[in-house]
């Protein structure tokens, strides 16, 4: 938790298991490890050898599954599950995944992490052709494309559908005979395959969910890949040759759990390197370093070690989630924020402190953190941010949808510093970020998507493009690179990559 | 969270406010800051100038108050509230506090943190005299004593009642005309008075709850004191002269929030000193120090600084609370524990680690932590505990009720080390603990209760004595000091201590 | 349903069984047969041979017991239960019965049908002596009196308590070793003992509940009697010799189920006789007779047979219970009433109809019924009421608590006729009522309480007397008989009446 | 209630209003009047001038709408609603109607009473063409057909769709600009149009729902008609010329409320005529007539008047709905049935009684009723059924789906009489039924569907035909008429019938 205390949300986490008698229970464990990726709804669909059985609801996983019976009814040795973050207005039970579809030729379940850029136009075209949608989510579109494909096999239909949708996506599909994962051509969102001791296969948004069920990492699913798991093992198929890795850099900065590895890079370690690099780029003359819990504790530790200052626990996060509804007046709203974070007076009193946070979104919480530390007696407050200023929206699965809410889209670093009331303020450089993460993929920005920092989107924006362009200043419009450098067109060049059962 | 990952629980937190138009809302905020003291139930009773209005329920505060209306109906500028940990078998809505009593001569509400040692005998005597109880809780006993007192004023009745009950207690009472707090003669549990900017008074179990509503500390309530708040201000009355401070040392070790101060000692700082002292008493030849999150991070930091090793984030706690019901088999039970805690492989791999925890209760979780770190590749695991071995039960408000569950009651340190599988194990000494906390009160053990470590109970055990003695070995029975050194008898010597409105 | 479509409510029904392995289930069946006596809450307490287990809740029986588990957990071969009508303001779970009391010397459960006239003064006196009440109900008072009695046995304590409370009551008590029923000295409310084929004993408010479990009537409990059921059988004890039967005449007119017998008089048959008598007292020149469903169908049949007119189904009652909340405007309120009752146009069109109802309370629903029939085309509407005008409140367990709401307390029969818009209106005479019921007990009014009709209350009114007298006109005050003709004083003359196990 | 105490269920009721500021509230009232047509789920969708807003849930209407807010949120002056009976296995929230569909070109809502005979094949064909279904209900099929139609206007698309589906249906559709009702070519289910005083139009399954909102009947919707209501008024369009009235005779016998009129025939009056005719066809030498409440009271009254015997209330129905789950043993199951019905001993004791019921389904309840009356002392029990023996399933919206459960499919009248233990048994003749109802339409059986009595189905059975034929005896197969005498084929001959706004 931070990204200025949760002003930015991930849009989902997915988990599936094939071949374990306690499949639904393991999915519950796996989703619990992914709960940070979505707290507004959860669901699990099991497969008892043909028939799919589902349970889903609004709220945290533990609220949705509040009775042993909720798990027990999910019979079968295969299951997929989903935790969801619902953007305002798109809530409601109808949108909770996995979706279950019952056809005369068999059941299917589907869930999704990401965001499509051409969803609205696809949806409209499908509706004009007689399709009926039952949710607001992007997810249903894929199923309509699959079902309308005239190709022969399910995997062929799926390939066609995946080449029709644009944007960021990690899909997880359960049919009667297989569990299938699929990643977009840029690999915006992480997806990993693991294997349990009993031979069961597991697919998960993050490796921390593999760990929690005791599964070993087999392979990170790569851009443009489909992974198919069935009773014979798994096999990987590429549905497009035009791929280019652009994994979301915010996964490293803020979203992912510190104990997860993404393409072999440990998240905690990457954050610690960001802090260390920031100490070099923007040192501060102070008495101690304080991280905003929890997501910035790693960076704070790297900063402190590098600069040679003690890393102190000057801010405490309340481990119980607070409600925001109880905040009618301005005075009470501020007291509401106090519920999340407290300063430890005896630690910071009279001290010059460096506060590490992972990003600044609106700036209002940063302003509050500074005042909290000053009230607790801090002599100086130096704010350090372990990522570059957030200036542009994301269209691939993070809920930064307009630039209006981003303080760095409108103010310079000095203006932000004045607004939040810090004695000094510095952000990590874009190069610093890329080098700290150290993916080093053979792709722009070392394989990272950094569009929210520099506006360089790795794909066409499709349905979002007109409104986005209209939101830009003339200057920005000139300066920004053209979208979609070279990927995302279907080239028909499919080939099977690897398999464990041949 | 630790005390071996929550095997020990505090039994309650209390909060009250007098004189603020948003009294119920502030009580909600205050209780939220005290949620770590009890998660099984919560309630608030407001006072709209005569009539008491209550709302209470099972579960977390945010579950009990899930609608703005739940707060809005609690009209009035005075309120008291309670969060409760329910020991097994004593759950149920009937026991959720504050209790509201409606008499023809006015309403009263009452809540309580602590445990009485003579509750059963008082209850039986009262029943034999016609009293009818409606809950299992100790709390009701006090109201029966008050109502049966033939003294003149409410405060006089209360004094008589407080001199009749024995054990550990912090009471909070709301009548139509005043809010009253009362502490036992040993001050086992903390209770502080604060003042808001608008002049409203606040009573809270911990100072972190004063901070969250922006109140300044006025005074720590001391052993044997009653504090009475009404529209004229507050006044403190002592109901007994035979007092002796014995505040629960586990408040410093584990229960209280790091940002709370108890009698002027900051909890985080005390824990850091425990870690530092432990580094001196029991250094380890290792590569890094790791604290078990969250309660042992402070001690780990003290240990690391003193011994000169890096303090690393090698263990991650899932910030979402897991359910325990989904654990039918041994294999799955272990996976259930994995839901709480994960090791960061890239941090610990190949390293010799010192793990700091605050205490060992049953040892099973410590055993799991050691294996978790070894699985993640740790070369050596040295366990250090920032308190002495837990050997005896508590009768004053912590749920360690029998010695059977305490591994240190049966095994030596070497045997425990073997059981948990660590390369080495050391506990902080009792002197080290007392000096690290540094209360330095003019009372045995510097004003701390350390009975769970050495069996030296500062009061008679009353109803608990026979069973407790029977549970001891002959040797222990010889060695233990007699209970109740010199306090807890009513001497009739009442005097008013201080006031702000004369 | 009628009493002007449920403007008057019974206050409770009680049921108990001793000696059947499915005791809780049978109690569920029995309470279901008594559901018409109270719809706002229900509860069952079972006894598994010492320990009492309870389940209770707000709403209809089927809402409170909505899961097989709710019954299964109520182990044991003995149980008592209660359905409750909650008067406005006294609702809430705390008041749902049976109440369970847990004492160090054993559990007890208690439930109650009726109303005490000296409850407030007893409650106040008990509170002044240290008693603490947890509900608003009259029921708790009895338990306090029992527990404070210094007599030797439970039955002796109970006798003392029963001689202290005044008014109307049927109590049902479960202790560890016996089930006890008790009736007030006037027998205001019915209570019957039955025996099942397996030898189990059953106590119930009405005989229809005996029928539903296949029990044979053993005996109607009589005024001033205690019946004690245990493993040896049953025995009846009289706790006072000063008794005089005054059973509530509204039980015959409206409350009780048509298939119940009260002191051997079948309720349906009594109602039919009321209708027949009314036909003699107030014939009408019409084409057909229509009863207001359901309670007036019997009387309509008697009226029709006697006068020689067809008895037609001209009014239909919706068998699903409507909600009243959805009625914000006057227009919609009227439509809300339409939800309960509909006229059958093709039956009444062009016809002169006699409408039979059991009573007129406020008159507003009668007015609506007349207009409903006229809208459906009735040529003439003659209203006939099978009881005398309701003029005075009841203090023994029916919720007619003030005369203000009773139209007959303020208006003459002609004025009421004009208000409701009928072509003619007539009420049954008091003598007609008494003779139709035909109890013929050796007591005033043949053993009936008819105080709501003539103000002749068979007991002192105690706490209610001042307000009641103040509500009367001077004329009424002169005319009314003195209360409490000759009973309700404890004379110490106890003797055992009968038994089946000597 | 009867049809042997609810062994047969109607499958739905629909209600809609256009042009009243309290549209949702009126729909609530209307559905309440139709609650007898379906108790397992309910929903309302309002239209606030473009946007559709819905609320639906499982259970009775009053359970689904349990808060004023549930109605208030349904803004707008137009609404449609539905009450649903869920056949076993097809329950669940997903199937509760009205369904809301949100398209880029506008929202639509749809609900349905009836059953399609070619649903499975249509559904399969649609799926094979890419359609995705989200429920098990027949209802969705129509929307897919509408959306896939390439015709120009919505009404044209609807006409095409209605000519594609076969079977029994009354549809109610809400678009942004109109409310549309549609009836199958045989008019199996009733549907009526009414007008309120303020000019609002109402569509309802039964006229009793028009009455409850104070609407006057405008017109019964006839076979093959579409009625379109919008701000200009209403207009009726016929979508096929091949129509033939075959309204479900069970609507008259059992389902519809007695105060409803169907094609001008009052239901109560028709039932009374059935009883009268039965008295002529099968008189009994007895002392009294008793109707099984509630549905057979009308027939009992007709029988009694004609034969000259008193019509007595010898059976009482508990007006509170019982739960069936609490019936583990045979003994208790019988006691469970007692919860529904009681005999009035004092009425029937020593008497020869004629019991009127509307039909015999399985016979088990009839057997119980006979034994109940005998236990209550009846000297003779003569059972009379006011409809012919039920021998064949219904495929148009009643849940008699197999002949296996129908006792009359396997046993002769004498055998049934022996099974139920009556002294005599007689059924109304088919001619008697048709003449008693007296629709006299120019169609076979006077415009009634009587297929459950004689196997003469007025349409092809489509998907149901193979299994139905297989369930028949060879003899029956020979004897039965061919299905689908002459209607239900689309002839393209559409013409507008009537309108009020030209």
Short mmCIF file of N, CA and C in Angstrom, two decimals, chain C residues 309-374:
data_model
loop_
_atom_site.label_atom_id
_atom_site.label_comp_id
_atom_site.label_asym_id
_atom_site.label_seq_id
_atom_site.Cartn_x
_atom_site.Cartn_y
_atom_site.Cartn_z
N UNK C 309 -80.40 -16.56 3.29
CA UNK C 309 -79.82 -15.94 2.10
C UNK C 309 -78.59 -16.74 1.68
N UNK C 310 -78.20 -16.66 0.39
CA UNK C 310 -76.95 -17.33 0.00
C UNK C 310 -75.74 -16.64 0.63
N UNK C 311 -74.78 -17.49 0.98
CA UNK C 311 -73.53 -17.00 1.57
C UNK C 311 -72.50 -16.98 0.45
N UNK C 312 -72.14 -15.81 -0.02
CA UNK C 312 -71.32 -15.73 -1.23
C UNK C 312 -69.89 -15.26 -0.94
N UNK C 313 -68.98 -15.61 -1.85
CA UNK C 313 -67.59 -15.18 -1.75
C UNK C 313 -67.43 -13.87 -2.52
N UNK C 314 -67.79 -12.79 -1.88
CA UNK C 314 -67.75 -11.50 -2.56
C UNK C 314 -66.50 -10.70 -2.27
N UNK C 315 -65.75 -11.15 -1.27
CA UNK C 315 -64.48 -10.48 -0.94
C UNK C 315 -63.38 -11.54 -0.92
N UNK C 316 -62.27 -11.21 -1.52
CA UNK C 316 -61.14 -12.14 -1.60
C UNK C 316 -59.97 -11.52 -0.85
N UNK C 317 -59.34 -12.32 -0.03
CA UNK C 317 -58.16 -11.85 0.68
C UNK C 317 -56.91 -12.38 -0.03
N UNK C 318 -55.96 -11.49 -0.25
CA UNK C 318 -54.68 -11.93 -0.81
C UNK C 318 -53.97 -12.77 0.23
N UNK C 319 -53.61 -14.00 -0.14
CA UNK C 319 -53.02 -14.88 0.86
C UNK C 319 -51.56 -14.54 1.16
N UNK C 320 -50.98 -13.62 0.42
CA UNK C 320 -49.60 -13.22 0.69
C UNK C 320 -49.61 -11.92 1.48
N UNK C 321 -48.78 -11.89 2.48
CA UNK C 321 -48.77 -10.74 3.39
C UNK C 321 -48.13 -9.55 2.69
N UNK C 322 -48.81 -8.40 2.75
CA UNK C 322 -48.29 -7.22 2.07
C UNK C 322 -47.42 -6.41 3.00
N UNK C 323 -46.59 -5.62 2.43
CA UNK C 323 -45.79 -4.67 3.18
C UNK C 323 -46.52 -3.34 3.24
N UNK C 324 -46.37 -2.66 4.31
CA UNK C 324 -47.03 -1.37 4.45
C UNK C 324 -46.08 -0.22 4.19
N UNK C 325 -44.80 -0.50 4.05
CA UNK C 325 -43.87 0.64 3.93
C UNK C 325 -44.06 1.40 2.64
N UNK C 326 -44.62 0.71 1.62
CA UNK C 326 -44.63 1.32 0.29
C UNK C 326 -45.89 2.15 0.11
N UNK C 327 -46.11 3.12 0.98
CA UNK C 327 -47.37 3.86 0.95
C UNK C 327 -47.18 5.33 1.29
N UNK C 328 -46.45 6.04 0.52
CA UNK C 328 -46.14 7.41 0.92
C UNK C 328 -47.30 8.39 0.75
N UNK C 329 -48.08 8.27 -0.30
CA UNK C 329 -49.13 9.26 -0.53
C UNK C 329 -50.49 8.66 -0.16
N UNK C 330 -51.49 9.52 -0.01
CA UNK C 330 -52.84 9.07 0.34
C UNK C 330 -53.38 8.14 -0.75
N UNK C 331 -53.16 8.55 -2.00
CA UNK C 331 -53.63 7.73 -3.11
C UNK C 331 -53.02 6.33 -3.05
N UNK C 332 -51.72 6.30 -2.78
CA UNK C 332 -51.05 5.01 -2.75
C UNK C 332 -51.42 4.23 -1.50
N UNK C 333 -51.71 4.92 -0.41
CA UNK C 333 -52.08 4.21 0.80
C UNK C 333 -53.36 3.42 0.54
N UNK C 334 -54.30 4.05 -0.14
CA UNK C 334 -55.54 3.36 -0.45
C UNK C 334 -55.26 2.15 -1.34
N UNK C 335 -54.36 2.34 -2.29
CA UNK C 335 -54.00 1.20 -3.13
C UNK C 335 -53.31 0.13 -2.31
N UNK C 336 -52.59 0.55 -1.27
CA UNK C 336 -51.97 -0.42 -0.37
C UNK C 336 -53.01 -1.29 0.31
N UNK C 337 -54.10 -0.67 0.74
CA UNK C 337 -55.16 -1.46 1.36
C UNK C 337 -55.79 -2.43 0.37
N UNK C 338 -55.87 -1.99 -0.86
CA UNK C 338 -56.40 -2.88 -1.90
C UNK C 338 -55.59 -4.16 -2.01
N UNK C 339 -54.33 -4.11 -1.57
CA UNK C 339 -53.50 -5.30 -1.68
C UNK C 339 -54.01 -6.41 -0.78
N UNK C 340 -54.71 -6.04 0.28
CA UNK C 340 -55.17 -7.07 1.21
C UNK C 340 -56.48 -7.70 0.78
N UNK C 341 -57.37 -6.91 0.22
CA UNK C 341 -58.74 -7.34 0.02
C UNK C 341 -59.21 -6.89 -1.35
N UNK C 342 -59.95 -7.76 -2.06
CA UNK C 342 -60.55 -7.40 -3.35
C UNK C 342 -62.01 -7.83 -3.35
N UNK C 343 -62.82 -7.07 -4.05
CA UNK C 343 -64.22 -7.45 -4.22
C UNK C 343 -64.37 -8.22 -5.52
N UNK C 344 -65.28 -9.21 -5.54
CA UNK C 344 -65.52 -9.97 -6.76
C UNK C 344 -66.72 -9.34 -7.47
N UNK C 345 -66.38 -8.55 -8.47
CA UNK C 345 -67.37 -7.74 -9.15
C UNK C 345 -68.57 -8.57 -9.64
N UNK C 346 -68.28 -9.70 -10.25
CA UNK C 346 -69.37 -10.46 -10.87
C UNK C 346 -70.30 -11.05 -9.82
N UNK C 347 -69.83 -11.14 -8.59
CA UNK C 347 -70.70 -11.65 -7.53
C UNK C 347 -71.60 -10.55 -6.98
N UNK C 348 -71.02 -9.37 -6.76
CA UNK C 348 -71.77 -8.36 -6.02
C UNK C 348 -72.49 -7.36 -6.90
N UNK C 349 -72.16 -7.35 -8.17
CA UNK C 349 -72.71 -6.33 -9.06
C UNK C 349 -74.24 -6.31 -9.04
N UNK C 350 -74.81 -5.19 -8.69
CA UNK C 350 -76.25 -5.02 -8.71
C UNK C 350 -76.97 -5.66 -7.54
N UNK C 351 -76.18 -6.21 -6.59
CA UNK C 351 -76.80 -6.94 -5.49
C UNK C 351 -76.82 -6.12 -4.19
N UNK C 352 -77.84 -6.43 -3.36
CA UNK C 352 -77.88 -5.86 -2.02
C UNK C 352 -77.15 -6.84 -1.10
N UNK C 353 -76.06 -6.40 -0.53
CA UNK C 353 -75.22 -7.34 0.22
C UNK C 353 -75.19 -7.01 1.72
N UNK C 354 -75.16 -8.09 2.52
CA UNK C 354 -74.89 -7.95 3.95
C UNK C 354 -73.43 -8.37 4.16
N UNK C 355 -72.62 -7.47 4.72
CA UNK C 355 -71.21 -7.81 4.99
C UNK C 355 -71.06 -8.09 6.47
N UNK C 356 -70.52 -9.26 6.77
CA UNK C 356 -70.27 -9.61 8.16
C UNK C 356 -68.82 -9.38 8.50
N UNK C 357 -68.55 -8.63 9.58
CA UNK C 357 -67.18 -8.53 10.08
C UNK C 357 -67.21 -8.79 11.58
N UNK C 358 -66.04 -9.07 12.16
CA UNK C 358 -66.05 -9.46 13.57
C UNK C 358 -66.05 -8.28 14.52
N UNK C 359 -65.50 -7.14 14.07
CA UNK C 359 -65.49 -5.97 14.94
C UNK C 359 -65.13 -4.74 14.13
N UNK C 360 -65.35 -3.59 14.74
CA UNK C 360 -64.90 -2.34 14.12
C UNK C 360 -63.94 -1.69 15.10
N UNK C 361 -62.73 -1.39 14.64
CA UNK C 361 -61.73 -0.79 15.52
C UNK C 361 -61.69 0.71 15.24
N UNK C 362 -60.99 1.14 14.22
CA UNK C 362 -60.94 2.55 13.88
C UNK C 362 -62.04 2.96 12.90
N UNK C 363 -62.54 1.99 12.17
CA UNK C 363 -63.57 2.30 11.19
C UNK C 363 -63.04 2.60 9.81
N UNK C 364 -61.77 2.89 9.70
CA UNK C 364 -61.25 3.28 8.38
C UNK C 364 -61.28 2.13 7.40
N UNK C 365 -61.00 0.93 7.86
CA UNK C 365 -61.02 -0.20 6.95
C UNK C 365 -62.46 -0.58 6.60
N UNK C 366 -63.37 -0.47 7.56
CA UNK C 366 -64.78 -0.73 7.26
C UNK C 366 -65.26 0.22 6.18
N UNK C 367 -64.87 1.47 6.32
CA UNK C 367 -65.23 2.48 5.32
C UNK C 367 -64.70 2.05 3.95
N UNK C 368 -63.49 1.53 3.94
CA UNK C 368 -62.89 1.11 2.69
C UNK C 368 -63.62 -0.11 2.11
N UNK C 369 -64.00 -1.04 2.99
CA UNK C 369 -64.70 -2.23 2.51
C UNK C 369 -66.04 -1.85 1.87
N UNK C 370 -66.73 -0.92 2.51
CA UNK C 370 -68.01 -0.47 1.94
C UNK C 370 -67.78 0.14 0.56
N UNK C 371 -66.75 0.98 0.45
CA UNK C 371 -66.53 1.64 -0.85
C UNK C 371 -66.06 0.64 -1.90
N UNK C 372 -65.30 -0.36 -1.46
CA UNK C 372 -64.83 -1.40 -2.38
C UNK C 372 -66.02 -2.14 -2.99
N UNK C 373 -66.99 -2.45 -2.14
CA UNK C 373 -68.18 -3.17 -2.62
C UNK C 373 -69.04 -2.28 -3.51
N UNK C 374 -69.13 -1.01 -3.15
CA UNK C 374 -69.93 -0.10 -3.99
C UNK C 374 -69.26 0.08 -5.35
#
